[in-house]
Short mmCIF file of C-alpha atoms in Angstrom, two decimals:
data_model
loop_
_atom_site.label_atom_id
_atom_site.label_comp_id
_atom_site.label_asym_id
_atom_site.label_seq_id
_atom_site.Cartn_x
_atom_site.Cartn_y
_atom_site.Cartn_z
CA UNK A 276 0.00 0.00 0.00
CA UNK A 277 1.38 3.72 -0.79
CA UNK A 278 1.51 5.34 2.58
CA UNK A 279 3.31 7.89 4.24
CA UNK A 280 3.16 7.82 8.00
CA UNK A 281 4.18 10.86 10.04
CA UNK A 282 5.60 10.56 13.64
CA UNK A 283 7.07 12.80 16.33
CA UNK A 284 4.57 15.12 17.40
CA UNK A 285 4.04 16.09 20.44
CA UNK A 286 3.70 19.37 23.35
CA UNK A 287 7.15 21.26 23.76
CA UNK A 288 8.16 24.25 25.49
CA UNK A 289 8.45 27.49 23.72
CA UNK A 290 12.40 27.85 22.77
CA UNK A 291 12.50 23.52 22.56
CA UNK A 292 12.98 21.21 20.02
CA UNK A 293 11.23 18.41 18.42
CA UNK A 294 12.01 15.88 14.88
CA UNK A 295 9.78 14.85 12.88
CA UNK A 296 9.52 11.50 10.90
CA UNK A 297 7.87 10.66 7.93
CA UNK A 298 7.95 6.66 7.08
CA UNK A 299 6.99 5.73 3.62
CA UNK A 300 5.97 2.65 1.57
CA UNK A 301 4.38 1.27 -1.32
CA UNK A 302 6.25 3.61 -4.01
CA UNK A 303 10.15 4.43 -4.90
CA UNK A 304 11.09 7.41 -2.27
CA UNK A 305 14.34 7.87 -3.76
CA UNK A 306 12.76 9.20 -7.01
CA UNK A 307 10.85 11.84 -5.20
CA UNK A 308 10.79 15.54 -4.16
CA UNK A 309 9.25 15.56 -0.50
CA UNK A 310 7.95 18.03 1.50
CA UNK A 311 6.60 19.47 4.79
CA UNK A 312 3.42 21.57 5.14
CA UNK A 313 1.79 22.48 8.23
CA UNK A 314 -1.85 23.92 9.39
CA UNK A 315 -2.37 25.84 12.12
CA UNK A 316 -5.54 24.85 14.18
CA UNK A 317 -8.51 26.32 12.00
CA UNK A 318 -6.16 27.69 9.41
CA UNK A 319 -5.56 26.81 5.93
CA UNK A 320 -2.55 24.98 4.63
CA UNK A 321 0.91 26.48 4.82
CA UNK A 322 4.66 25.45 2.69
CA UNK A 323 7.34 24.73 5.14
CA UNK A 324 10.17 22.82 3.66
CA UNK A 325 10.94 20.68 0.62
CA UNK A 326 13.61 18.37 -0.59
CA UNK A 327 14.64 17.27 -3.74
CA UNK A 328 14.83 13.60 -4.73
CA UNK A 329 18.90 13.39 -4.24
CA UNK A 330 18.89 16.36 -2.05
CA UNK A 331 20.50 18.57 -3.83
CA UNK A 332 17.88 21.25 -3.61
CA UNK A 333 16.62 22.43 0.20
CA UNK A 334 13.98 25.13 0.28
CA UNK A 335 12.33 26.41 3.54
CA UNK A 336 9.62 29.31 4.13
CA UNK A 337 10.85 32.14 5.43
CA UNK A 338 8.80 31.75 8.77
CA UNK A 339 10.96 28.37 9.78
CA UNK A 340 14.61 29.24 7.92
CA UNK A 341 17.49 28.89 10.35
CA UNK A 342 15.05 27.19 12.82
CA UNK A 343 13.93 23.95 10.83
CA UNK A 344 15.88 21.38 8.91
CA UNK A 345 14.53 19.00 6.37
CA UNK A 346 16.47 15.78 6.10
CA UNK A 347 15.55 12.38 4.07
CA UNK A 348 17.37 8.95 3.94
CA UNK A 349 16.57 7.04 0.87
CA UNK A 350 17.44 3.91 2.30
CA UNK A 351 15.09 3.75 4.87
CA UNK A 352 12.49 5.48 2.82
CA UNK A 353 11.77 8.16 5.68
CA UNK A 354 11.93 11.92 5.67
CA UNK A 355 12.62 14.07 8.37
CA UNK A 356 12.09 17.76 9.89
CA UNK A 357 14.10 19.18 12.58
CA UNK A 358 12.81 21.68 14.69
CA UNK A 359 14.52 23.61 16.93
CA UNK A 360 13.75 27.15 18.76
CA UNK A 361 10.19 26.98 18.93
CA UNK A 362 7.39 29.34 18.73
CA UNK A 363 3.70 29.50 19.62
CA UNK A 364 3.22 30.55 16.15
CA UNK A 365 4.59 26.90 15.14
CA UNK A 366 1.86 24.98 16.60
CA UNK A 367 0.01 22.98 14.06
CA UNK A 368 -0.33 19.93 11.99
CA UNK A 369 2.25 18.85 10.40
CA UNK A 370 1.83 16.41 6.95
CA UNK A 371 3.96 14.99 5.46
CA UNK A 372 3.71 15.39 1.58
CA UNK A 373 5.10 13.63 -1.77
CA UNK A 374 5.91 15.65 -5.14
CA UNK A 375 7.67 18.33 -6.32
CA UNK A 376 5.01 20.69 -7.39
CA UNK A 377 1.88 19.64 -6.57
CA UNK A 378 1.62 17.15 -3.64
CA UNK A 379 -0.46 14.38 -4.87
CA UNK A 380 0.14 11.58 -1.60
CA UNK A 381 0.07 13.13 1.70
CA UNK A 382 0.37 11.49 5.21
CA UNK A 383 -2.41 11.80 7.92
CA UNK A 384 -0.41 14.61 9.75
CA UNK A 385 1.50 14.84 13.37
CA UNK A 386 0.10 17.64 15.82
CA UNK A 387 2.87 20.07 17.20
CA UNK A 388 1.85 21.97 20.11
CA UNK A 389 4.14 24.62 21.26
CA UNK A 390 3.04 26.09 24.63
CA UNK A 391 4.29 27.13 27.95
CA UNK B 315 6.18 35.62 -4.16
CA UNK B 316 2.75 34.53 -5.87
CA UNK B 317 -0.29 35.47 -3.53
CA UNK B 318 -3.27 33.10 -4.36
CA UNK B 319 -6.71 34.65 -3.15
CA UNK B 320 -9.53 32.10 -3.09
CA UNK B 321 -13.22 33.61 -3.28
CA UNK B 322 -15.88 33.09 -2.35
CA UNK B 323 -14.74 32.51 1.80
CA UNK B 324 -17.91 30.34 2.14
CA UNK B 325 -20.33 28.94 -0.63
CA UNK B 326 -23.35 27.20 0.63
CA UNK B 327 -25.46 25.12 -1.84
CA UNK B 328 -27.45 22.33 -1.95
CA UNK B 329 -26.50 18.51 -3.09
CA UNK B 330 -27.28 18.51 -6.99
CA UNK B 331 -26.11 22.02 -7.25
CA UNK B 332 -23.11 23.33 -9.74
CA UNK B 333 -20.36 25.02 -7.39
CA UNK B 334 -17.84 27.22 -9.00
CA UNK B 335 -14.63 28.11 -6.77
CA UNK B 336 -12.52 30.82 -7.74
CA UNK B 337 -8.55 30.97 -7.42
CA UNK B 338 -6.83 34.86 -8.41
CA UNK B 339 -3.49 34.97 -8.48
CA UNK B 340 -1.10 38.28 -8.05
CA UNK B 341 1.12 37.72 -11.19
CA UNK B 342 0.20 34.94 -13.95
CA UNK B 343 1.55 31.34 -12.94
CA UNK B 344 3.66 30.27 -15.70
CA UNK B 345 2.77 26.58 -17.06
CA UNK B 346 -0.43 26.98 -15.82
CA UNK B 347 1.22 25.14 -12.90
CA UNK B 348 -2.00 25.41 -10.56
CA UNK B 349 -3.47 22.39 -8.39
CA UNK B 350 -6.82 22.08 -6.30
CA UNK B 351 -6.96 19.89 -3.08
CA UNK B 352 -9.98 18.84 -0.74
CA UNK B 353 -10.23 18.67 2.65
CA UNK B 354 -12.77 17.55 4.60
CA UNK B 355 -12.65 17.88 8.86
CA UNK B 356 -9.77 15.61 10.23
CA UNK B 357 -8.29 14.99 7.08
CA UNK B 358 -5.37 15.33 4.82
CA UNK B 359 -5.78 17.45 1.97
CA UNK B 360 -6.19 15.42 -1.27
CA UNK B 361 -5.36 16.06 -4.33
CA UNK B 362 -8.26 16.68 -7.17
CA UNK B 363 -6.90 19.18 -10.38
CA UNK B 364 -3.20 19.83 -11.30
CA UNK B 365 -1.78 21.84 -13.84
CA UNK B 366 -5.24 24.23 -13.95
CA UNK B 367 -7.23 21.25 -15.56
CA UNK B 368 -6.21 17.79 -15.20
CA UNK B 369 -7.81 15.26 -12.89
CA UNK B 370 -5.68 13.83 -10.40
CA UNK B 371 -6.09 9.15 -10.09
CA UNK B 372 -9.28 8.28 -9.11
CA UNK B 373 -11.12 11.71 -8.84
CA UNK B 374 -14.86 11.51 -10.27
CA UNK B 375 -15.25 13.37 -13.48
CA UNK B 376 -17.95 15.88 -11.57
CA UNK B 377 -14.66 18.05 -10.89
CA UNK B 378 -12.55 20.20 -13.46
CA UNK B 379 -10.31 22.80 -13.51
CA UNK B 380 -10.38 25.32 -16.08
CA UNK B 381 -8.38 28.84 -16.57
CA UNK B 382 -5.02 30.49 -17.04
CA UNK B 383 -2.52 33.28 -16.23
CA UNK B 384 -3.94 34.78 -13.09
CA UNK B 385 -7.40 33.40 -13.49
CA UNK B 386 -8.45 29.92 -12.30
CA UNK B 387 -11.91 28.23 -11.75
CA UNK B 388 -12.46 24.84 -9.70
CA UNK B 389 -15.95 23.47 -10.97
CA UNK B 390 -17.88 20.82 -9.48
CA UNK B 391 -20.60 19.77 -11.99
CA UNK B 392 -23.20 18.28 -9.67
CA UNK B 393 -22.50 18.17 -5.89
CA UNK B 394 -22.50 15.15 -4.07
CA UNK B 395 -23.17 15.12 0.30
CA UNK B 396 -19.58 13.88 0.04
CA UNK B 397 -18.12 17.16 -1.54
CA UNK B 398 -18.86 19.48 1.19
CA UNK B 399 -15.55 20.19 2.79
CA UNK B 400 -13.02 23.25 2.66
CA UNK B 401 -10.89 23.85 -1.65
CA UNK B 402 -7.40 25.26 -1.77
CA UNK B 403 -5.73 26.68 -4.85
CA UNK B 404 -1.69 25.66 -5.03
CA UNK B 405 0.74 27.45 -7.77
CA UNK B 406 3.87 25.32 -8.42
CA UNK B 407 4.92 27.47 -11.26
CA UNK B 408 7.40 29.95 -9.55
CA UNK B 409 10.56 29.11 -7.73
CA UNK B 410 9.61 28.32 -4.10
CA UNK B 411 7.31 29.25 -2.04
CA UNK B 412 4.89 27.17 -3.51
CA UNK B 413 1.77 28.91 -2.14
CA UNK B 414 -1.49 28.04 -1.03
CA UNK B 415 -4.71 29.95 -1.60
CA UNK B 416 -6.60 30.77 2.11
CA UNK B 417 -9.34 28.56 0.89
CA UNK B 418 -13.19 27.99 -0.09
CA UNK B 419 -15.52 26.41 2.47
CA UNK B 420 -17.87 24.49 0.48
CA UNK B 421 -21.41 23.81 3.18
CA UNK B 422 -24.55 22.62 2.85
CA UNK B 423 -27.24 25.06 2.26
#
């Protein structure tokens, strides 16, 4: 079955950190871009962070850069998103999503809650 | 950055109906690089229209995507109980930020 799984979640202190997983299956990960977008509780969808198939090409909104890394290892078929330092304004859910322009799998989502 | 405005807010209509979403965008997205998604409460997003007019696997021919340049309609030919849920506009056609529109609740009436 094509699937991508997101882990990690969770409620962390403002200025903390937390990592993201994504586990896929069904399809060849290595030949795909990969992304992260989020959605604030009763907001619409926002970009955070894609990767290119072989990495070579990183992109991050503005609102995470210098805060969030994406990663991916194409041998265990999993992507990842560190985030350090933070914010209120990063609580959401995150998904995990496949393709390079538009996202046509995405995962069932991990909730971040950022709060004191 | 491409700013994608999605209008109406809110459209409420009845099952049977013809629902017509619209998706403006702030400078013309080049290939016509411009996908819809669904999402209905507690789900992911899913994807129904890419590149302005063709139908993502599996999506029921009651959906299309039409338009160009700034200008881009999501069209839903006879709605189904199973359609109400909330319509976002993507452009892919700029380098990133690949931006979403602020969406379309679609509601019963």
């Amino acid at each position: 079955e094509v699937q991508l799984v997101e882990s990690g979640g969770g409620l962390v202190k403002p200025g903390g950190s937390l990592r993201l997983s994504c586990a896929t299956s069904g399809f060849t990960f290595s030949s795909y871009s990969m992304n992260w977008v989020r959605q604030a509780p009763g907001k619409g969808l926002q970009w955070v962070s894609s990767i290119s198939s072989g990495t070579s090409y990183i992109y991050y909104a503005d609102s995470v850069k210098g805060r969030f890394t994406i990663s991916r290892d194409n041998a265990k078929n999993s992507l990842y998103l560190q985030m350090n330092n933070l914010r209120a304004e990063d609580t959401a859910v995150y998904y995990c999503a496949r393709g390079y322009g538009y996202k046509n799998l995405w995962g069932q989502g991990t909730l971040v809650t950022v709060s004191s | 950055e491409i700013v994608l405005t999605q209008s109406p807010g809110t459209l409420s209509l009845s099952p049977g109906e013809r629902a017509t979403l619209s998706c403006r965008a702030s400078q013309s997205v080049s290939s016509n690089y411009l996908a819809w998604y669904q999402q209905k409460p507690g789900q992911a997003p899913r994807l129904l229209i890419y590149g302005a007019s063709s139908r993502a696997t599996g999506i029921p021919d009651r959906f299309s995507g039409s338009g160009s340049g700034t200008d881009f309609t999501l069209t839903i030919s006879r709605l189904e109980p199973e359609d109400f849920a909330v319509y976002y506009c993507q452009q892919y056609g700029s380098s990133s930020p690949y931006t979403f529109g602020q969406g379309t609740k679609l509601e019963i009436k």
